[in-house]
mmCIF file of C-alpha atoms in Angstrom:
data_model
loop_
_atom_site.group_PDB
_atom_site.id
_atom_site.type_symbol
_atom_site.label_atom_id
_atom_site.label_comp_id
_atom_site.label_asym_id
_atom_site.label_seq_id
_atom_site.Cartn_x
_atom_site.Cartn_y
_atom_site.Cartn_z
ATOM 1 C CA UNK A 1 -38.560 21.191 -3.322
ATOM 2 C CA UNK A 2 -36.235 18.937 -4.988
ATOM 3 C CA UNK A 3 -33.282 20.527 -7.356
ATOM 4 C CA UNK A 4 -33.083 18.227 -10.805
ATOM 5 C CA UNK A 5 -29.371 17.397 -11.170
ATOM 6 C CA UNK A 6 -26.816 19.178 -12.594
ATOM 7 C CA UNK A 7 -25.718 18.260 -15.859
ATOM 8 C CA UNK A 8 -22.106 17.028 -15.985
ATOM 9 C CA UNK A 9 -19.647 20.412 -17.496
ATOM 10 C CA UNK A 10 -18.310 20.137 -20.557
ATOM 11 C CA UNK A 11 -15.262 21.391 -22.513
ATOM 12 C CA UNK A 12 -17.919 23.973 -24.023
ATOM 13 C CA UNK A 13 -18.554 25.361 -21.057
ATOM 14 C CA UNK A 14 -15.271 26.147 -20.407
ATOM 15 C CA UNK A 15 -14.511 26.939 -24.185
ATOM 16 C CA UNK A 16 -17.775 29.531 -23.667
ATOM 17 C CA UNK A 17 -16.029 31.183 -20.089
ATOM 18 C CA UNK A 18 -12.713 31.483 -21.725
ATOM 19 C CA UNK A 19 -13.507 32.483 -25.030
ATOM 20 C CA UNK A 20 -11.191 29.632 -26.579
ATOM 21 C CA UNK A 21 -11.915 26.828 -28.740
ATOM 22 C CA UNK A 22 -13.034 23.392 -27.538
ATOM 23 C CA UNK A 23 -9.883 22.112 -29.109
ATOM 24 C CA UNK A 24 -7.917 24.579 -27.159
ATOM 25 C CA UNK A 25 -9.168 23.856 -24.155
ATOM 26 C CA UNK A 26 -8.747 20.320 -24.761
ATOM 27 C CA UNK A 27 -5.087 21.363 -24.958
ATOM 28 C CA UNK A 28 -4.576 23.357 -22.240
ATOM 29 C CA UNK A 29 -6.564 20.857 -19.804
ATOM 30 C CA UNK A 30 -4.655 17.357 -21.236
ATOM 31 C CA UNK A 31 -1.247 19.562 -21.212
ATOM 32 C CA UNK A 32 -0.636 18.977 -24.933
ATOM 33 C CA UNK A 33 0.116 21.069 -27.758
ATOM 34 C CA UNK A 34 1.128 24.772 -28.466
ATOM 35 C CA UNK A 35 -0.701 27.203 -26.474
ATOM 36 C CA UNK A 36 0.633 30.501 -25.270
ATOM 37 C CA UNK A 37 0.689 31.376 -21.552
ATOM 38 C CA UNK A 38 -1.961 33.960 -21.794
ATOM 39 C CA UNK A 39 -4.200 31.495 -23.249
ATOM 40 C CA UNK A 40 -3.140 28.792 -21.073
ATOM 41 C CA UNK A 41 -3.840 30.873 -18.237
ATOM 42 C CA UNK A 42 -7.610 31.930 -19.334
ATOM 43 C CA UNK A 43 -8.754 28.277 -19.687
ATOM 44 C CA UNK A 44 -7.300 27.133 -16.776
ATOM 45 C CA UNK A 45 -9.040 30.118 -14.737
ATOM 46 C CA UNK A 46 -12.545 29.322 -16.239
ATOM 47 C CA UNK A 47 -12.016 26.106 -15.503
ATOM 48 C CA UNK A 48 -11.019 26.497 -11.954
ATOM 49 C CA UNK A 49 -13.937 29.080 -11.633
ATOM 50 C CA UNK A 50 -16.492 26.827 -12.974
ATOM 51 C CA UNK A 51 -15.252 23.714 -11.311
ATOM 52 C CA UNK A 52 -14.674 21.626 -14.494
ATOM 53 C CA UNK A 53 -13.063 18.398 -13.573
ATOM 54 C CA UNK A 54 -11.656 16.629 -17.263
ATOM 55 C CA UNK A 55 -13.531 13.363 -17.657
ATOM 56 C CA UNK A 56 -10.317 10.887 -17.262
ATOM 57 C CA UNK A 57 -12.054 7.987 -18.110
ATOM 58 C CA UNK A 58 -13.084 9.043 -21.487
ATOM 59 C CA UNK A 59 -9.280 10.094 -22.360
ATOM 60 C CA UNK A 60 -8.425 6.558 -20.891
ATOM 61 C CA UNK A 61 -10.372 4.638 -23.694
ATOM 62 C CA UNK A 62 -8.237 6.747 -26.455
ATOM 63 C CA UNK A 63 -5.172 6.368 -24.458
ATOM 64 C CA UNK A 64 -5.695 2.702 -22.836
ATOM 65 C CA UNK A 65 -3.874 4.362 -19.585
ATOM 66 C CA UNK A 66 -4.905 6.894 -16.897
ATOM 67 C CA UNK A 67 -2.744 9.175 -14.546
ATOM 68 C CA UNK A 68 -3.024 7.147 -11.505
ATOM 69 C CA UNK A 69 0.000 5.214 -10.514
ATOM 70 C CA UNK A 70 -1.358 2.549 -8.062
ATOM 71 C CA UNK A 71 1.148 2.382 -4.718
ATOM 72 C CA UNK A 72 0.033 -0.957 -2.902
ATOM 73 C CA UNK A 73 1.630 -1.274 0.702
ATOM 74 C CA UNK A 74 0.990 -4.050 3.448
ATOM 75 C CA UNK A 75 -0.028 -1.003 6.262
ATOM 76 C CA UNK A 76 -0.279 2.274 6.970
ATOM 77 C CA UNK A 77 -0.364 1.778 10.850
ATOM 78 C CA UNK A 78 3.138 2.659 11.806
ATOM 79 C CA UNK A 79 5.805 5.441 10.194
ATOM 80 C CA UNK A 80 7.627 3.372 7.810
ATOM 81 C CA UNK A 81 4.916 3.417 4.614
ATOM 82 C CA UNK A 82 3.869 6.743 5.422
ATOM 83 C CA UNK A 83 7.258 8.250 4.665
ATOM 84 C CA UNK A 84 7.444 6.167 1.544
ATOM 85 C CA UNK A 85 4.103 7.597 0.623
ATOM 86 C CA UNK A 86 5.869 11.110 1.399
ATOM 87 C CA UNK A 87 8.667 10.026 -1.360
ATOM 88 C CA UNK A 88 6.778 9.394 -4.248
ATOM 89 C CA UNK A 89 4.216 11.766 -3.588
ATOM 90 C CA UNK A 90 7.368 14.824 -3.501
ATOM 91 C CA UNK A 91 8.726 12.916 -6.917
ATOM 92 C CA UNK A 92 5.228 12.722 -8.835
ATOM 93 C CA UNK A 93 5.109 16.868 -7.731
ATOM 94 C CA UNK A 94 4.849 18.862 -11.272
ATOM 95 C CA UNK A 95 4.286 15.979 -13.184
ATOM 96 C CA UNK A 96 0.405 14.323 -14.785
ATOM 97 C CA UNK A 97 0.897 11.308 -12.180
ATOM 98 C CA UNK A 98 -1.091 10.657 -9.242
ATOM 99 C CA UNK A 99 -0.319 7.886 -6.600
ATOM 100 C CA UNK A 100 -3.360 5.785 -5.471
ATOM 101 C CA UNK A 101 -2.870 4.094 -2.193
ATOM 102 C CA UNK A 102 -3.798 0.181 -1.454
ATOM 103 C CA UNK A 103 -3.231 -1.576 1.716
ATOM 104 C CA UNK A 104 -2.827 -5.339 1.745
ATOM 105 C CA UNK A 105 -2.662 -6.006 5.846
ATOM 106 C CA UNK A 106 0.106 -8.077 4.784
ATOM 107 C CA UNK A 107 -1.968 -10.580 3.342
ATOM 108 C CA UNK A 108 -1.509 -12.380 -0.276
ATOM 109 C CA UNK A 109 -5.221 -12.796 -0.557
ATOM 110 C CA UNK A 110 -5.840 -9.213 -0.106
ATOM 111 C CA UNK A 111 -3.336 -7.950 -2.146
ATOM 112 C CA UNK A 112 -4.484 -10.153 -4.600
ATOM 113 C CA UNK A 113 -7.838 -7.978 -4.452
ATOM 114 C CA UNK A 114 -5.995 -4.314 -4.218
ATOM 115 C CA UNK A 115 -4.082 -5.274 -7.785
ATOM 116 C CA UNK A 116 -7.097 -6.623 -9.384
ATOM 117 C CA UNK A 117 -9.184 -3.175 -9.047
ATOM 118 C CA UNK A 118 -6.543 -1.430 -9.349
ATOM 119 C CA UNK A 119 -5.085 -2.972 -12.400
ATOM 120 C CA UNK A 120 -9.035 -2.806 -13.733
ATOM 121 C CA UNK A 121 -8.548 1.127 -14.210
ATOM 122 C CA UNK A 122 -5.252 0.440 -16.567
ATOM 123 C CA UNK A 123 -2.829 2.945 -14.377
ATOM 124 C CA UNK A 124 0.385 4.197 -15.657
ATOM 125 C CA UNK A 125 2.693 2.675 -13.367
ATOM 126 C CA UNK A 126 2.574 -0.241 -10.125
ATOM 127 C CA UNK A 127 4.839 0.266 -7.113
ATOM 128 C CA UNK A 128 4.683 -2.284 -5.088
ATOM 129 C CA UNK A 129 5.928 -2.989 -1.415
ATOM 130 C CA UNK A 130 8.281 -6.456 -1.515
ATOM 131 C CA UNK A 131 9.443 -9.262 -3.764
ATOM 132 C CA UNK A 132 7.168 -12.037 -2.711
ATOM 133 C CA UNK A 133 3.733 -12.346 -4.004
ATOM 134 C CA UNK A 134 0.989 -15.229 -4.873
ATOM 135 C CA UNK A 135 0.858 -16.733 -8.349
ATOM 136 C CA UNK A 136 -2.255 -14.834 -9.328
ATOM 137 C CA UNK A 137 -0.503 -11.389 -8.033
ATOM 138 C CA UNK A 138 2.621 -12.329 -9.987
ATOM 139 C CA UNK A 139 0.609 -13.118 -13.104
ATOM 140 C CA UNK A 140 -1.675 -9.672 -12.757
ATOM 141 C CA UNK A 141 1.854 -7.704 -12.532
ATOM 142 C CA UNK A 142 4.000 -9.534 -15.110
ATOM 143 C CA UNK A 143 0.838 -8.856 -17.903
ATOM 144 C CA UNK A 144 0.286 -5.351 -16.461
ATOM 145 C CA UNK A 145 1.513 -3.422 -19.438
ATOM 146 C CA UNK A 146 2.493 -0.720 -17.629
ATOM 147 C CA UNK A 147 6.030 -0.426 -15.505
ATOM 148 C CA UNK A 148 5.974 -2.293 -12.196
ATOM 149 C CA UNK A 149 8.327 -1.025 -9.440
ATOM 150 C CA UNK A 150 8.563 -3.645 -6.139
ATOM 151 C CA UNK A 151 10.202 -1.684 -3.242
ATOM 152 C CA UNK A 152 12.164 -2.239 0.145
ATOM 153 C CA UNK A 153 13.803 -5.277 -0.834
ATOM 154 C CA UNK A 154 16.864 -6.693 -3.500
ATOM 155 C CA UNK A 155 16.827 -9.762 -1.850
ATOM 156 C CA UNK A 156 15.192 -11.930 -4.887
ATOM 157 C CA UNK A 157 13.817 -11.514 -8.616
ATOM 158 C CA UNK A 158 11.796 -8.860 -9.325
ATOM 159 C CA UNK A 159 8.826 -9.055 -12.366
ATOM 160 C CA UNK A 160 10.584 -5.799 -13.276
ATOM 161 C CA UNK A 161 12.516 -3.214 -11.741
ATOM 162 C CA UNK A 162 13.020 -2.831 -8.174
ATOM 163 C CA UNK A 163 14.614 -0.250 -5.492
ATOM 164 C CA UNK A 164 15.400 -1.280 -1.928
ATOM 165 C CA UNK A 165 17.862 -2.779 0.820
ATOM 166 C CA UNK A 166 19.039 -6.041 1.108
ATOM 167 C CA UNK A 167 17.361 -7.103 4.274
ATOM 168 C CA UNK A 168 19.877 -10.415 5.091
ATOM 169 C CA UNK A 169 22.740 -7.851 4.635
ATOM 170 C CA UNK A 170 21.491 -5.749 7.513
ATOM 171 C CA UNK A 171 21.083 -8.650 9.639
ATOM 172 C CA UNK A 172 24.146 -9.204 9.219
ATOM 173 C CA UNK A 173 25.496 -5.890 9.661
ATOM 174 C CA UNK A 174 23.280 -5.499 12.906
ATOM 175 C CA UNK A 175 25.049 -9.157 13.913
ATOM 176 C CA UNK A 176 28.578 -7.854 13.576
ATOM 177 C CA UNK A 177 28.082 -4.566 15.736
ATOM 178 C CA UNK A 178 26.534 -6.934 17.862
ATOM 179 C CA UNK A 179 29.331 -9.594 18.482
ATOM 180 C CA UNK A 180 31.980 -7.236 18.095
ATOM 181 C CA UNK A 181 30.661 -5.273 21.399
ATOM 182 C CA UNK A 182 31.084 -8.381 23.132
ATOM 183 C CA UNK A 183 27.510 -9.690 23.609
ATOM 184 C CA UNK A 184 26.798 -12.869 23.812
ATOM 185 C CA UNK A 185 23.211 -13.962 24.940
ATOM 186 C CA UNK A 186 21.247 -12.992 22.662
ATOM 187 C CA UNK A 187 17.324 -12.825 21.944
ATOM 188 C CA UNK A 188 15.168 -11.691 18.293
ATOM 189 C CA UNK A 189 12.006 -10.572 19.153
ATOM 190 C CA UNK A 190 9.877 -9.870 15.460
ATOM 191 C CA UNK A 191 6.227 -9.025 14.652
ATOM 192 C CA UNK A 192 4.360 -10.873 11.900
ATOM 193 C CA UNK A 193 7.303 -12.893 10.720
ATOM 194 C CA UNK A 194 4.904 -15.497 8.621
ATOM 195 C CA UNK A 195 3.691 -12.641 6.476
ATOM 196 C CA UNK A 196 6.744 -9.812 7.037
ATOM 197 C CA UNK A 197 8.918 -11.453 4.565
ATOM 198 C CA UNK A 198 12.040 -8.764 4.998
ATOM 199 C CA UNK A 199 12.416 -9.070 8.726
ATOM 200 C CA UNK A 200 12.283 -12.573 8.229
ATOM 201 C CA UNK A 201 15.023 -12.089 5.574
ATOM 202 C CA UNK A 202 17.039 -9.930 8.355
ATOM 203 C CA UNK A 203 16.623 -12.556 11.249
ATOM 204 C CA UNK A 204 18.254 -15.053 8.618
ATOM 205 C CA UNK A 205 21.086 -12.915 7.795
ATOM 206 C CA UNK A 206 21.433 -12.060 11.804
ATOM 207 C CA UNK A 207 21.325 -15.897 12.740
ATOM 208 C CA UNK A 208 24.013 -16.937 9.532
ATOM 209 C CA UNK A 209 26.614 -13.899 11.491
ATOM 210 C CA UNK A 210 25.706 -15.408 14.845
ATOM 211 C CA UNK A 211 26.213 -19.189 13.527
ATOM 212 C CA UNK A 212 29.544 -18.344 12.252
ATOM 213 C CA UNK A 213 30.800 -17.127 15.024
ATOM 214 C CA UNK A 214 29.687 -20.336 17.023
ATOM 215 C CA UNK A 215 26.285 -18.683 18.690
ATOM 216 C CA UNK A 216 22.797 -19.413 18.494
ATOM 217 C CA UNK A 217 19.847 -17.094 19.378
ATOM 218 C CA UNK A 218 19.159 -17.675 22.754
ATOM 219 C CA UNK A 219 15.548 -17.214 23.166
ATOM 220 C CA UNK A 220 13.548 -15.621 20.792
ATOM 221 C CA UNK A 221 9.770 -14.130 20.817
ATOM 222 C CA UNK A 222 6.958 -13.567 17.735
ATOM 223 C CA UNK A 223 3.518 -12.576 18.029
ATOM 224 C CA UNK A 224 1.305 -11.636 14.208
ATOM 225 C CA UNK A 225 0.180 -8.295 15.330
ATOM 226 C CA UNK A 226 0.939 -4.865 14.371
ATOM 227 C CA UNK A 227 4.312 -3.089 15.595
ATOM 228 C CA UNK A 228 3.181 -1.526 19.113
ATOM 229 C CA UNK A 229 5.214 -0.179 22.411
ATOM 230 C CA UNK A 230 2.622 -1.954 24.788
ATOM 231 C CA UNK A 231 3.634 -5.159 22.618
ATOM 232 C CA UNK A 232 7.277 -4.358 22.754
ATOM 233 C CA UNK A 233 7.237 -4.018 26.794
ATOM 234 C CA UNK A 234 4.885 -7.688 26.656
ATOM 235 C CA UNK A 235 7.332 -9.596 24.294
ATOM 236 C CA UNK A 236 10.109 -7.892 26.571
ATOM 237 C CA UNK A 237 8.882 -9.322 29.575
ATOM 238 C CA UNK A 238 8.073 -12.777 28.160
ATOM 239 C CA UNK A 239 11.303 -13.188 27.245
ATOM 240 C CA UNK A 240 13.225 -12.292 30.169
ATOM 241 C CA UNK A 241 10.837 -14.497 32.471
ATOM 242 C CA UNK A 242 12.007 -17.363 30.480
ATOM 243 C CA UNK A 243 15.725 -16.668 29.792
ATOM 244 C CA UNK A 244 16.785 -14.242 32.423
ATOM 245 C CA UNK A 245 20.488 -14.162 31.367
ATOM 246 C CA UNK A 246 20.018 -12.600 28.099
ATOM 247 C CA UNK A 247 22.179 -9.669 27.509
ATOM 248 C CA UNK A 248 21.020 -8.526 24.365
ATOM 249 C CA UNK A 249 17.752 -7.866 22.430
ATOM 250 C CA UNK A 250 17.376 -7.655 18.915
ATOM 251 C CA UNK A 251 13.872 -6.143 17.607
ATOM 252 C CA UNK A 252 12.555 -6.885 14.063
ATOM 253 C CA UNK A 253 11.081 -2.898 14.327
ATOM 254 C CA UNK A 254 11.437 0.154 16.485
ATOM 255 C CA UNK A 255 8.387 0.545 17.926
ATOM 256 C CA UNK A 256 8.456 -3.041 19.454
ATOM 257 C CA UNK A 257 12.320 -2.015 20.255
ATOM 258 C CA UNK A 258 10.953 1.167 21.937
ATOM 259 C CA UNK A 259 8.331 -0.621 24.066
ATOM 260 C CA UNK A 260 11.562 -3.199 25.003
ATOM 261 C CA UNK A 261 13.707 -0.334 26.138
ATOM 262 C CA UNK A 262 11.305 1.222 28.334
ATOM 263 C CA UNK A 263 9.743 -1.602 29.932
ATOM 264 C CA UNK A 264 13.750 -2.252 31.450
ATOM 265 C CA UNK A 265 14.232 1.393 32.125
ATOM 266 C CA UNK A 266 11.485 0.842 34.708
ATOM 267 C CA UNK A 267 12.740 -2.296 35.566
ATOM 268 C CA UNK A 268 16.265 -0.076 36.537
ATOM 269 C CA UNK A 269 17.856 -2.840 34.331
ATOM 270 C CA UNK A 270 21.027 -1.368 32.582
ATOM 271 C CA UNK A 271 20.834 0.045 29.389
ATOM 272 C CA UNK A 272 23.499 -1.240 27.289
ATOM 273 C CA UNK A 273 25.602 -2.304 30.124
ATOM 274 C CA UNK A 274 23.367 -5.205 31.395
ATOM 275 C CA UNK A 275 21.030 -5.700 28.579
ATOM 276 C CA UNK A 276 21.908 -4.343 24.764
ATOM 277 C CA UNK A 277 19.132 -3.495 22.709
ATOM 278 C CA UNK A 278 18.352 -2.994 18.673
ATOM 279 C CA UNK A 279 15.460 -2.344 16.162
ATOM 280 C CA UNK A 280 15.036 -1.275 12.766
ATOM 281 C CA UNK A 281 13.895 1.540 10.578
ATOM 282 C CA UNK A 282 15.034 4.490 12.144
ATOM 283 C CA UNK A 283 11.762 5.953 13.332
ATOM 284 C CA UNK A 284 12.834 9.680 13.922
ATOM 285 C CA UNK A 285 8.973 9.495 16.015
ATOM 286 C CA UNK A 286 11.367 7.957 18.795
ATOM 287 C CA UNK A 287 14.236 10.778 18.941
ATOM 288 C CA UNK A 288 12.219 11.486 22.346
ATOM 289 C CA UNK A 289 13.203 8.517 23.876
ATOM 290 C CA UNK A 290 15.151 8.434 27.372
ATOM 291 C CA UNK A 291 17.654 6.717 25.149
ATOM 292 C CA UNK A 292 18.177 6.741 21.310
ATOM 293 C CA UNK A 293 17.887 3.376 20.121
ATOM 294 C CA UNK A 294 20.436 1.414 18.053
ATOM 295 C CA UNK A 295 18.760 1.243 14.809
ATOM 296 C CA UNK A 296 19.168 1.205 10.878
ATOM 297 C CA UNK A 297 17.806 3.846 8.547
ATOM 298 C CA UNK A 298 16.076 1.792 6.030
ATOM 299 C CA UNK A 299 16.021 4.305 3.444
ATOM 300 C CA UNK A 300 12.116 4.808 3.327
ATOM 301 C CA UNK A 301 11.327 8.131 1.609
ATOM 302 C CA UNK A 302 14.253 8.229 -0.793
ATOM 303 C CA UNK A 303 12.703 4.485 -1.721
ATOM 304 C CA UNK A 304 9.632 5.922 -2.799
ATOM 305 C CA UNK A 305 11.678 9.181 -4.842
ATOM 306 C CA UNK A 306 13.293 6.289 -6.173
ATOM 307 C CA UNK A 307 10.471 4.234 -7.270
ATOM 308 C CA UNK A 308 8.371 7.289 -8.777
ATOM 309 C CA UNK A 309 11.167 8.491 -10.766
ATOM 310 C CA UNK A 310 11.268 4.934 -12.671
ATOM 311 C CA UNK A 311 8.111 5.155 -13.643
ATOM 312 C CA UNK A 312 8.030 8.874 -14.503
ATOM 313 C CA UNK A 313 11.146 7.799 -16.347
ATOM 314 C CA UNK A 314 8.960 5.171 -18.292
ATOM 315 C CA UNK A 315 6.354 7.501 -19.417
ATOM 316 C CA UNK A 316 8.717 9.407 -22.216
ATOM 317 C CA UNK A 317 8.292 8.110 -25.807
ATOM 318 C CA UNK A 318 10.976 6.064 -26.417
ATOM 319 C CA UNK A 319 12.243 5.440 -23.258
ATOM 320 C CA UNK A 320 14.264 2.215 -22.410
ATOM 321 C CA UNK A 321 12.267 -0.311 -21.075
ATOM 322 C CA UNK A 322 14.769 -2.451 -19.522
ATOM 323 C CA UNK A 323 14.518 -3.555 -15.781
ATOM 324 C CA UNK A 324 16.303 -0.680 -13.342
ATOM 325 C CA UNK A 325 17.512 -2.836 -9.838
ATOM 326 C CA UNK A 326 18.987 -0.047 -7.321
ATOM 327 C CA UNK A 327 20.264 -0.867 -4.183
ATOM 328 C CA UNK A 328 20.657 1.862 -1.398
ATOM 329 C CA UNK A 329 22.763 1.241 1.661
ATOM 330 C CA UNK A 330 21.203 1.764 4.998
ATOM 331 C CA UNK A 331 22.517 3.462 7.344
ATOM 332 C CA UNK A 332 23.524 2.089 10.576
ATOM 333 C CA UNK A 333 23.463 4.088 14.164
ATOM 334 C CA UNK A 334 24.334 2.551 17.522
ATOM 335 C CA UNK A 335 22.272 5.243 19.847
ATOM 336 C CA UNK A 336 22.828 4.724 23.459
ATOM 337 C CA UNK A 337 21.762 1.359 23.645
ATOM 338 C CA UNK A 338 24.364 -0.838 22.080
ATOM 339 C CA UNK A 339 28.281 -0.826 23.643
ATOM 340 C CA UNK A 340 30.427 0.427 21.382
ATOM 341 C CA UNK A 341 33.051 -2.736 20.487
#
């Protein structure tokens, strides 16, 4: 026998478990208003007992906003987003907001699609990974009427506010430990560096430090798929075949970096005294390593605390509205896999 469908609850059914009025309960559920603890309490235990969910949409057409803050990254296929994710998820704690997750596989065209639903359901607040986006993204975020947060990178002009690294300043930080350690040959290896637009920012700082000290890259190795160890020992081995005196490797990621170092390891090729090696992000996932990689922290989850707080900051009446830019300093660690100068 089929069961006719439930009708949807309604703030008189929990008015009529709690013994409150509708308006009360309208209160208690929206957060808003006077209402004593006891009273608090007994609506939101009829509510929890009944299963009432609050109809968001319908408070969205009085307020024009909902309590969804749409978080739009490029992947969730390695550590690095995941620990942003972790960041604004422990900032939004306590608060009305809710992040919504989008992935754009690094693609304009894509992310083009993410904003455009998720723009459709008027959220309170945008955080958005990088500075570079296609006209139609730019347009969506500049009219979004809501505060717009791009993350992991300083290195251009955000719409509006923004909270990262500057990615050419760590290439060239990651160039002068380099040089100064007395390396000379040495080789980038970087995934998806058409569409990754900061580790293309960090090979141009790297290169500008090598050029001024009178050095070129002396082989280098791409490939457009995801960050991978069986990748890292493959571009490894690519580029030794072809330049066999190179004494250093610089990855554009760990887990490439991490597939580098122990492809040599079983090669019994020295490591740092015959061959140096580097990534980036400072995957703690790799702390079990034979040896710790030289690496940079790029300040992932306090990134996303950073981002969250903007916009949580944006949602008081009468706060400022002017753009917040905040750069954080990563932090640089030399492992046992880079000579110490």
């Amino acid at each position: 026998m089929t069961r006719p469908p439930r009708r949807p609850l309604t703030l008189r059914d929990v008015s009529e478990a709690s013994g409150v009025s509708e308006m009360t309960v309208s209160r208690v559920l929206r957060n808003k208003g006077d209402v004593s603890e006891k009273t608090r309490a007994k609506v939101q235990e009829a509510a929890k007992r009944l299963g009432y969910v609050p109809n968001k949409i319908a408070g969205a057409l009085a307020s024009n906003r909902v309590n969804l803050v749409a978080v739009v990254i490029p992947s969730l296929k390695n550590m690095v987003f995941p620990e942003v994710l972790s960041g604004v998820s422990e900032a939004f704690e306590g608060s009305p907001l809710q992040p919504v997750v989008g992935v754009t596989d690094y693609t304009p065209e894509k992310e083009e699609k993410v904003l455009f639903e998720m723009l459709s359901w008027r959220p309170s607040g945008v955080i958005i990974a990088g500075l570079e986006h296609s006209e139609a993204s730019q347009a969506m975020l500049a009219q979004a009427g809501c505060p717009v947060v791009e993350i992991m990178d300083t290195d251009g002009e955000p719409i509006d506010s923004c909270v990262g690294i500057s990615h050419r300043r760590a290439g060239r930080q990651m160039a002068d430990e380099i040089l100064k350690a007395g390396y000379r040959r040495i080789g980038f290896l970087g995934s998806k560096m058409p569409l990754d637009h900061r580790a293309r920012k960090r090979f141009e700082g790297f290169t500008s430090t090598l050029g001024k000290a009178g050095l070129e890259i002396a082989d280098r190795e791409f490939y457009s798929g995801g960050s991978a160890l069986a990748k890292g020992r493959e571009m490894t081995a690519q580029l030794l075949a072809r330049t066999p005196d190179i004494d250093f490797m610089y990855y554009s990621n760990d887990m490439i970096g991490a597939g580098g170092l122990l492809y040599l390891l079983d090669k019994g090729i020295a490591v740092p005294g015959q061959i140096g090696l580097a990534g980036f992000n400072g995957v703690e996932l790799l702390e079990g390593l034979p040896r710790r990689l030289a690496t940079m922290d790029a300040c992932r989850r306090e990134i996303g605390q950073r981002a969250a707080r903007i916009i949580l900051a944006r949602q008081e009446e009468d706060a400022p509205t002017d753009p917040v830019v905040e750069e954080l300093q990563p932090t640089l660690s030399l492992g046992d896999t880079l000579l110490r100068g």
